[in-house]
Amino acid sequence: MNKIAVFCGSSKGFNTIYANEAILVGNYFADNNISLIYGGGKIGMMGIIADTILKKNGEVIGVIPELLRHEEVAHKEITKMILTKKMSKRKVVISKLADGYIALAGGFGTLDELFEALTLGQLGIENKPIGILNTNNFFDFTLKQLDVMVEEGFLKIENRDMLLVANTIEELIFKMTNYTAPKLGKVVNTVVNK
Ligand code: AMP
């Protein structure tokens, strides 16, 4: 994996444990020549990971919609910034560039991006590895929700298992490198008679 998209908070949280994790991930990317694909912001966890990589002369590619670019949030010093017309187009560009996805602690935006990636995997539109770094057990309740979905018959266990979970970036990259996407069930095309 040479290019990984990271979804993470535009805030850095109250506990410094999250910012420290973003630094560890940034250093790992730079030391292992992994390019960062991300939302292009200079704030919060996003800014911390980008700055860490840039300090070590690593590659950082931002993908930002026009509407966010004019706010004070766009990072000006990254290797390359790709502008998209809409938020939805940004996700398409990120998915074209990335070999896999990682989510760190974040809010709505992070979960939106994570679940979109999982949905594409579930439909077999993509088969890239998707992982979360469960720093400070941040995602425990999200994982619990997935278990409830399985128990209640709304999510297949093999699709739930697409989401790789680890406590360190080293362990997560190992799991992502060895990931095989689940085989899709037979798709039945139903013709509806009018
Ligand atoms: P959130 O988790 O709600 O803080 O949103 C962060 C995620 O959504 C990031 O992974 C970004 O791709 C995207 N995002 C949200 N806000 C911004 C922003 N101001 N600038 C760039 N990307 C953002």
PDB file of C-alpha atoms and ligand atoms in Angstrom:
ATOM      1  CA  MET A   1       0.000   0.000   0.000  1.00  0.00           C
ATOM      2  CA  ASN A   2       1.567   3.267  -1.165  1.00  0.00           C
ATOM      3  CA  LYS A   3      -1.306   5.676  -0.757  1.00  0.00           C
ATOM      4  CA  ILE A   4      -3.712   5.584   2.169  1.00  0.00           C
ATOM      5  CA  ALA A   5      -6.695   7.845   2.799  1.00  0.00           C
ATOM      6  CA  VAL A   6      -7.030   8.906   6.408  1.00  0.00           C
ATOM      7  CA  PHE A   7     -10.351  10.127   7.764  1.00  0.00           C
ATOM      8  CA  CYS A   8     -10.016  11.959  11.063  1.00  0.00           C
ATOM      9  CA  GLY A   9     -11.330  14.856  13.080  1.00  0.00           C
ATOM     10  CA  SER A  10     -11.232  18.492  12.088  1.00  0.00           C
ATOM     11  CA  SER A  11     -10.909  18.890  15.870  1.00  0.00           C
ATOM     12  CA  LYS A  12      -8.191  17.378  18.004  1.00  0.00           C
ATOM     13  CA  GLY A  13     -10.316  16.306  20.946  1.00  0.00           C
ATOM     14  CA  PHE A  14      -9.838  17.101  24.625  1.00  0.00           C
ATOM     15  CA  ASN A  15      -7.413  14.286  25.432  1.00  0.00           C
ATOM     16  CA  THR A  16      -3.901  14.684  23.973  1.00  0.00           C
ATOM     17  CA  ILE A  17      -3.818  10.922  23.397  1.00  0.00           C
ATOM     18  CA  TYR A  18      -5.605  11.498  20.041  1.00  0.00           C
ATOM     19  CA  ALA A  19      -3.180  14.158  18.770  1.00  0.00           C
ATOM     20  CA  ASN A  20      -0.283  11.932  19.834  1.00  0.00           C
ATOM     21  CA  GLU A  21      -1.756   9.072  17.810  1.00  0.00           C
ATOM     22  CA  ALA A  22      -2.038  11.348  14.755  1.00  0.00           C
ATOM     23  CA  ILE A  23       1.687  12.117  15.173  1.00  0.00           C
ATOM     24  CA  LEU A  24       2.546   8.390  15.395  1.00  0.00           C
ATOM     25  CA  VAL A  25       0.544   7.702  12.226  1.00  0.00           C
ATOM     26  CA  GLY A  26       2.164  10.634  10.416  1.00  0.00           C
ATOM     27  CA  ASN A  27       5.647   9.445  11.353  1.00  0.00           C
ATOM     28  CA  TYR A  28       4.822   5.886  10.279  1.00  0.00           C
ATOM     29  CA  PHE A  29       3.601   7.108   6.876  1.00  0.00           C
ATOM     30  CA  ALA A  30       6.692   9.253   6.294  1.00  0.00           C
ATOM     31  CA  ASP A  31       9.121   6.538   7.459  1.00  0.00           C
ATOM     32  CA  ASN A  32       7.473   3.918   5.240  1.00  0.00           C
ATOM     33  CA  ASN A  33       6.974   6.119   2.154  1.00  0.00           C
ATOM     34  CA  ILE A  34       3.204   5.990   2.363  1.00  0.00           C
ATOM     35  CA  SER A  35       1.467   9.018   0.844  1.00  0.00           C
ATOM     36  CA  LEU A  36      -1.351  10.572   2.817  1.00  0.00           C
ATOM     37  CA  ILE A  37      -4.620  11.255   1.005  1.00  0.00           C
ATOM     38  CA  TYR A  38      -6.940  13.312   3.181  1.00  0.00           C
ATOM     39  CA  GLY A  39      -9.502  16.092   3.384  1.00  0.00           C
ATOM     40  CA  GLY A  40      -6.952  18.878   2.869  1.00  0.00           C
ATOM     41  CA  GLY A  41      -7.552  20.696   6.148  1.00  0.00           C
ATOM     42  CA  LYS A  42      -4.976  22.311   8.403  1.00  0.00           C
ATOM     43  CA  ILE A  43      -7.060  22.022  11.544  1.00  0.00           C
ATOM     44  CA  GLY A  44      -7.467  19.360  14.237  1.00  0.00           C
ATOM     45  CA  MET A  45      -6.255  15.788  13.754  1.00  0.00           C
ATOM     46  CA  MET A  46      -6.114  16.425   9.995  1.00  0.00           C
ATOM     47  CA  GLY A  47      -3.613  19.254  10.378  1.00  0.00           C
ATOM     48  CA  ILE A  48      -1.490  17.324  12.887  1.00  0.00           C
ATOM     49  CA  ILE A  49      -1.039  14.271  10.674  1.00  0.00           C
ATOM     50  CA  ALA A  50      -0.337  16.397   7.567  1.00  0.00           C
ATOM     51  CA  ASP A  51       2.227  18.583   9.377  1.00  0.00           C
ATOM     52  CA  THR A  52       3.991  15.548  10.848  1.00  0.00           C
ATOM     53  CA  ILE A  53       4.444  14.010   7.398  1.00  0.00           C
ATOM     54  CA  LEU A  54       5.508  17.299   5.797  1.00  0.00           C
ATOM     55  CA  LYS A  55       8.166  17.787   8.491  1.00  0.00           C
ATOM     56  CA  LYS A  56       9.766  14.547   7.281  1.00  0.00           C
ATOM     57  CA  ASN A  57       9.371  15.526   3.608  1.00  0.00           C
ATOM     58  CA  GLY A  58       6.672  12.925   3.009  1.00  0.00           C
ATOM     59  CA  GLU A  59       3.860  13.269   0.460  1.00  0.00           C
ATOM     60  CA  VAL A  60       0.516  14.792   1.455  1.00  0.00           C
ATOM     61  CA  ILE A  61      -2.335  15.058  -1.036  1.00  0.00           C
ATOM     62  CA  GLY A  62      -5.429  16.997  -0.013  1.00  0.00           C
ATOM     63  CA  VAL A  63      -8.798  16.707  -1.712  1.00  0.00           C
ATOM     64  CA  ILE A  64     -11.072  19.591  -0.797  1.00  0.00           C
ATOM     65  CA  PRO A  65     -14.375  20.896  -2.157  1.00  0.00           C
ATOM     66  CA  GLU A  66     -14.425  24.511  -3.414  1.00  0.00           C
ATOM     67  CA  LEU A  67     -16.738  25.578  -0.600  1.00  0.00           C
ATOM     68  CA  LEU A  68     -14.247  24.608   2.128  1.00  0.00           C
ATOM     69  CA  ARG A  69     -11.231  25.959   0.291  1.00  0.00           C
ATOM     70  CA  HIS A  70     -12.208  29.586   0.881  1.00  0.00           C
ATOM     71  CA  GLU A  71     -12.555  29.098   4.597  1.00  0.00           C
ATOM     72  CA  GLU A  72      -9.448  29.421   6.718  1.00  0.00           C
ATOM     73  CA  VAL A  73      -9.188  25.662   7.005  1.00  0.00           C
ATOM     74  CA  ALA A  74      -7.374  24.596   3.828  1.00  0.00           C
ATOM     75  CA  HIS A  75      -3.733  23.591   4.354  1.00  0.00           C
ATOM     76  CA  LYS A  76      -1.514  25.766   2.153  1.00  0.00           C
ATOM     77  CA  GLU A  77       1.791  23.884   2.476  1.00  0.00           C
ATOM     78  CA  ILE A  78       0.877  20.368   1.358  1.00  0.00           C
ATOM     79  CA  THR A  79       2.433  18.572  -1.630  1.00  0.00           C
ATOM     80  CA  LYS A  80      -0.686  18.761  -3.780  1.00  0.00           C
ATOM     81  CA  MET A  81      -4.237  20.049  -3.326  1.00  0.00           C
ATOM     82  CA  ILE A  82      -7.005  18.752  -5.573  1.00  0.00           C
ATOM     83  CA  LEU A  83     -10.123  20.912  -5.735  1.00  0.00           C
ATOM     84  CA  THR A  84     -13.508  19.335  -6.369  1.00  0.00           C
ATOM     85  CA  LYS A  85     -16.823  20.987  -7.170  1.00  0.00           C
ATOM     86  CA  LYS A  86     -18.812  19.107  -4.567  1.00  0.00           C
ATOM     87  CA  MET A  87     -18.407  17.137  -1.348  1.00  0.00           C
ATOM     88  CA  SER A  88     -19.614  13.970  -3.125  1.00  0.00           C
ATOM     89  CA  LYS A  89     -17.022  14.356  -5.922  1.00  0.00           C
ATOM     90  CA  ARG A  90     -14.300  14.655  -3.281  1.00  0.00           C
ATOM     91  CA  LYS A  91     -15.091  11.141  -2.078  1.00  0.00           C
ATOM     92  CA  VAL A  92     -14.819   9.794  -5.635  1.00  0.00           C
ATOM     93  CA  VAL A  93     -11.401  11.418  -6.084  1.00  0.00           C
ATOM     94  CA  ILE A  94     -10.171  10.123  -2.707  1.00  0.00           C
ATOM     95  CA  SER A  95     -11.306   6.603  -3.578  1.00  0.00           C
ATOM     96  CA  LYS A  96      -9.548   6.750  -6.991  1.00  0.00           C
ATOM     97  CA  LEU A  97      -6.259   7.711  -5.328  1.00  0.00           C
ATOM     98  CA  ALA A  98      -6.227   5.513  -2.228  1.00  0.00           C
ATOM     99  CA  ASP A  99      -5.185   1.864  -1.838  1.00  0.00           C
ATOM    100  CA  GLY A 100      -6.947   1.661   1.526  1.00  0.00           C
ATOM    101  CA  TYR A 101      -8.695   3.698   4.219  1.00  0.00           C
ATOM    102  CA  ILE A 102      -7.967   4.395   7.869  1.00  0.00           C
ATOM    103  CA  ALA A 103     -10.157   6.258  10.349  1.00  0.00           C
ATOM    104  CA  LEU A 104      -8.789   7.887  13.474  1.00  0.00           C
ATOM    105  CA  ALA A 105     -10.859   9.652  16.113  1.00  0.00           C
ATOM    106  CA  GLY A 106     -13.251  12.215  14.655  1.00  0.00           C
ATOM    107  CA  GLY A 107     -16.846  13.373  14.413  1.00  0.00           C
ATOM    108  CA  PHE A 108     -19.664  13.217  11.846  1.00  0.00           C
ATOM    109  CA  GLY A 109     -17.368  13.827   8.855  1.00  0.00           C
ATOM    110  CA  THR A 110     -15.075  10.972   9.869  1.00  0.00           C
ATOM    111  CA  LEU A 111     -17.923   8.520  10.418  1.00  0.00           C
ATOM    112  CA  ASP A 112     -19.594   9.592   7.165  1.00  0.00           C
ATOM    113  CA  GLU A 113     -16.404   8.872   5.197  1.00  0.00           C
ATOM    114  CA  LEU A 114     -15.779   5.593   7.039  1.00  0.00           C
ATOM    115  CA  PHE A 115     -19.292   4.278   6.467  1.00  0.00           C
ATOM    116  CA  GLU A 116     -19.309   5.327   2.823  1.00  0.00           C
ATOM    117  CA  ALA A 117     -16.115   3.287   2.311  1.00  0.00           C
ATOM    118  CA  LEU A 118     -17.695   0.313   4.118  1.00  0.00           C
ATOM    119  CA  THR A 119     -20.853   0.583   2.024  1.00  0.00           C
ATOM    120  CA  LEU A 120     -18.829   0.545  -1.202  1.00  0.00           C
ATOM    121  CA  GLY A 121     -17.047  -2.553   0.107  1.00  0.00           C
ATOM    122  CA  GLN A 122     -20.323  -4.219   1.045  1.00  0.00           C
ATOM    123  CA  LEU A 123     -21.652  -3.682  -2.480  1.00  0.00           C
ATOM    124  CA  GLY A 124     -18.440  -5.005  -4.002  1.00  0.00           C
ATOM    125  CA  ILE A 125     -17.852  -1.679  -5.786  1.00  0.00           C
ATOM    126  CA  GLU A 126     -14.489  -1.556  -4.010  1.00  0.00           C
ATOM    127  CA  ASN A 127     -12.440  -4.188  -2.222  1.00  0.00           C
ATOM    128  CA  LYS A 128      -9.851  -2.042  -0.478  1.00  0.00           C
ATOM    129  CA  PRO A 129      -8.939  -2.604   3.169  1.00  0.00           C
ATOM    130  CA  ILE A 130     -10.668  -0.343   5.689  1.00  0.00           C
ATOM    131  CA  GLY A 131      -9.366   0.008   9.230  1.00  0.00           C
ATOM    132  CA  ILE A 132      -9.858   1.971  12.390  1.00  0.00           C
ATOM    133  CA  LEU A 133      -7.293   2.832  14.990  1.00  0.00           C
ATOM    134  CA  ASN A 134      -9.122   2.314  18.264  1.00  0.00           C
ATOM    135  CA  THR A 135      -7.076   4.785  20.305  1.00  0.00           C
ATOM    136  CA  ASN A 136      -8.278   5.032  23.900  1.00  0.00           C
ATOM    137  CA  ASN A 137     -11.180   2.675  22.957  1.00  0.00           C
ATOM    138  CA  PHE A 138     -12.654   5.609  21.026  1.00  0.00           C
ATOM    139  CA  PHE A 139     -14.600   3.365  18.610  1.00  0.00           C
ATOM    140  CA  ASP A 140     -15.866   0.797  21.152  1.00  0.00           C
ATOM    141  CA  PHE A 141     -19.443   2.067  20.952  1.00  0.00           C
ATOM    142  CA  THR A 142     -19.356   2.203  17.137  1.00  0.00           C
ATOM    143  CA  LEU A 143     -18.167  -1.430  17.140  1.00  0.00           C
ATOM    144  CA  LYS A 144     -20.911  -2.319  19.626  1.00  0.00           C
ATOM    145  CA  GLN A 145     -23.467  -0.754  17.266  1.00  0.00           C
ATOM    146  CA  LEU A 146     -22.182  -2.960  14.431  1.00  0.00           C
ATOM    147  CA  ASP A 147     -22.637  -6.038  16.660  1.00  0.00           C
ATOM    148  CA  VAL A 148     -26.219  -4.974  17.370  1.00  0.00           C
ATOM    149  CA  MET A 149     -26.824  -4.652  13.609  1.00  0.00           C
ATOM    150  CA  VAL A 150     -25.525  -8.208  13.117  1.00  0.00           C
ATOM    151  CA  GLU A 151     -27.591  -9.570  16.039  1.00  0.00           C
ATOM    152  CA  GLU A 152     -30.731  -7.877  14.768  1.00  0.00           C
ATOM    153  CA  GLY A 153     -30.278  -9.093  11.187  1.00  0.00           C
ATOM    154  CA  PHE A 154     -29.351  -5.825   9.475  1.00  0.00           C
ATOM    155  CA  LEU A 155     -25.703  -6.525   8.766  1.00  0.00           C
ATOM    156  CA  LYS A 156     -23.994  -9.692   7.560  1.00  0.00           C
ATOM    157  CA  ILE A 157     -21.181 -10.888   9.789  1.00  0.00           C
ATOM    158  CA  GLU A 158     -18.806 -11.102   6.809  1.00  0.00           C
ATOM    159  CA  ASN A 159     -19.515  -7.447   6.009  1.00  0.00           C
ATOM    160  CA  ARG A 160     -19.076  -6.444   9.640  1.00  0.00           C
ATOM    161  CA  ASP A 161     -15.714  -8.197   9.547  1.00  0.00           C
ATOM    162  CA  MET A 162     -14.566  -5.996   6.641  1.00  0.00           C
ATOM    163  CA  LEU A 163     -13.784  -3.370   9.263  1.00  0.00           C
ATOM    164  CA  LEU A 164     -10.277  -4.032  10.569  1.00  0.00           C
ATOM    165  CA  VAL A 165      -9.521  -2.854  14.089  1.00  0.00           C
ATOM    166  CA  ALA A 166      -6.171  -2.308  15.804  1.00  0.00           C
ATOM    167  CA  ASN A 167      -4.584  -0.360  18.622  1.00  0.00           C
ATOM    168  CA  THR A 168      -1.366   0.561  16.831  1.00  0.00           C
ATOM    169  CA  ILE A 169      -0.637   1.735  13.307  1.00  0.00           C
ATOM    170  CA  GLU A 170       1.871  -1.118  12.831  1.00  0.00           C
ATOM    171  CA  GLU A 171      -0.773  -3.738  13.701  1.00  0.00           C
ATOM    172  CA  LEU A 172      -3.370  -2.018  11.507  1.00  0.00           C
ATOM    173  CA  ILE A 173      -1.102  -1.833   8.446  1.00  0.00           C
ATOM    174  CA  PHE A 174      -0.252  -5.537   8.938  1.00  0.00           C
ATOM    175  CA  LYS A 175      -3.962  -6.424   8.949  1.00  0.00           C
ATOM    176  CA  MET A 176      -4.659  -4.189   5.943  1.00  0.00           C
ATOM    177  CA  THR A 177      -1.790  -5.674   3.938  1.00  0.00           C
ATOM    178  CA  ASN A 178      -3.119  -9.203   4.564  1.00  0.00           C
ATOM    179  CA  TYR A 179      -6.762  -8.336   3.935  1.00  0.00           C
ATOM    180  CA  THR A 180      -8.939 -10.244   1.486  1.00  0.00           C
ATOM    181  CA  ALA A 181     -12.362  -8.829   0.662  1.00  0.00           C
ATOM    182  CA  PRO A 182     -15.371 -11.079   1.387  1.00  0.00           C
ATOM    183  CA  LYS A 183     -16.900 -12.908  -1.557  1.00  0.00           C
ATOM    184  CA  LEU A 184     -20.176 -11.370  -2.622  1.00  0.00           C
ATOM    185  CA  GLY A 185     -23.360 -13.427  -2.399  1.00  0.00           C
ATOM    186  CA  LYS A 186     -25.111 -14.162  -5.685  1.00  0.00           C
ATOM    187  CA  VAL A 187     -26.783 -11.014  -6.962  1.00  0.00           C
ATOM    188  CA  VAL A 188     -30.273 -11.823  -8.190  1.00  0.00           C
ATOM    189  CA  ASN A 189     -31.686  -9.445 -10.765  1.00  0.00           C
ATOM    190  CA  THR A 190     -35.409  -9.190 -10.330  1.00  0.00           C
ATOM    191  CA  VAL A 191     -37.498  -7.913 -13.208  1.00  0.00           C
ATOM    192  CA  VAL A 192     -40.510  -6.048 -11.946  1.00  0.00           C
ATOM    193  CA  ASN A 193     -43.575  -6.479 -14.138  1.00  0.00           C
ATOM    194  CA  LYS A 194     -45.519  -3.283 -14.472  1.00  0.00           C
TER     195      LYS A 194
HETATM  196  P1  AMP B   1     -15.228  15.663  11.483  1.00  0.00           P
HETATM  197  O1  AMP B   1     -14.926  14.235  11.829  1.00  0.00           O
HETATM  198  O2  AMP B   1     -16.701  15.949  11.528  1.00  0.00           O
HETATM  199  O3  AMP B   1     -14.396  16.655  12.221  1.00  0.00           O
HETATM  200  O4  AMP B   1     -14.849  15.796   9.940  1.00  0.00           O
HETATM  201  C1  AMP B   1     -13.569  15.456   9.498  1.00  0.00           C
HETATM  202  C2  AMP B   1     -13.599  14.691   8.217  1.00  0.00           C
HETATM  203  O5  AMP B   1     -14.529  15.289   7.317  1.00  0.00           O
HETATM  204  C3  AMP B   1     -12.242  14.722   7.540  1.00  0.00           C
HETATM  205  O6  AMP B   1     -11.762  13.403   7.294  1.00  0.00           O
HETATM  206  C4  AMP B   1     -12.456  15.548   6.274  1.00  0.00           C
HETATM  207  O7  AMP B   1     -12.255  14.786   5.102  1.00  0.00           O
HETATM  208  C5  AMP B   1     -13.857  16.073   6.344  1.00  0.00           C
HETATM  209  N1  AMP B   1     -13.883  17.495   6.790  1.00  0.00           N
HETATM  210  C6  AMP B   1     -14.714  17.997   7.724  1.00  0.00           C
HETATM  211  N2  AMP B   1     -14.492  19.310   7.938  1.00  0.00           N
HETATM  212  C7  AMP B   1     -13.490  19.668   7.126  1.00  0.00           C
HETATM  213  C8  AMP B   1     -12.805  20.896   6.869  1.00  0.00           C
HETATM  214  N3  AMP B   1     -13.130  22.005   7.499  1.00  0.00           N
HETATM  215  N4  AMP B   1     -11.809  20.877   5.952  1.00  0.00           N
HETATM  216  C9  AMP B   1     -11.513  19.761   5.290  1.00  0.00           C
HETATM  217  N5  AMP B   1     -12.137  18.587   5.487  1.00  0.00           N
HETATM  218  C10 AMP B   1     -13.096  18.520   6.381  1.00  0.00           C
END
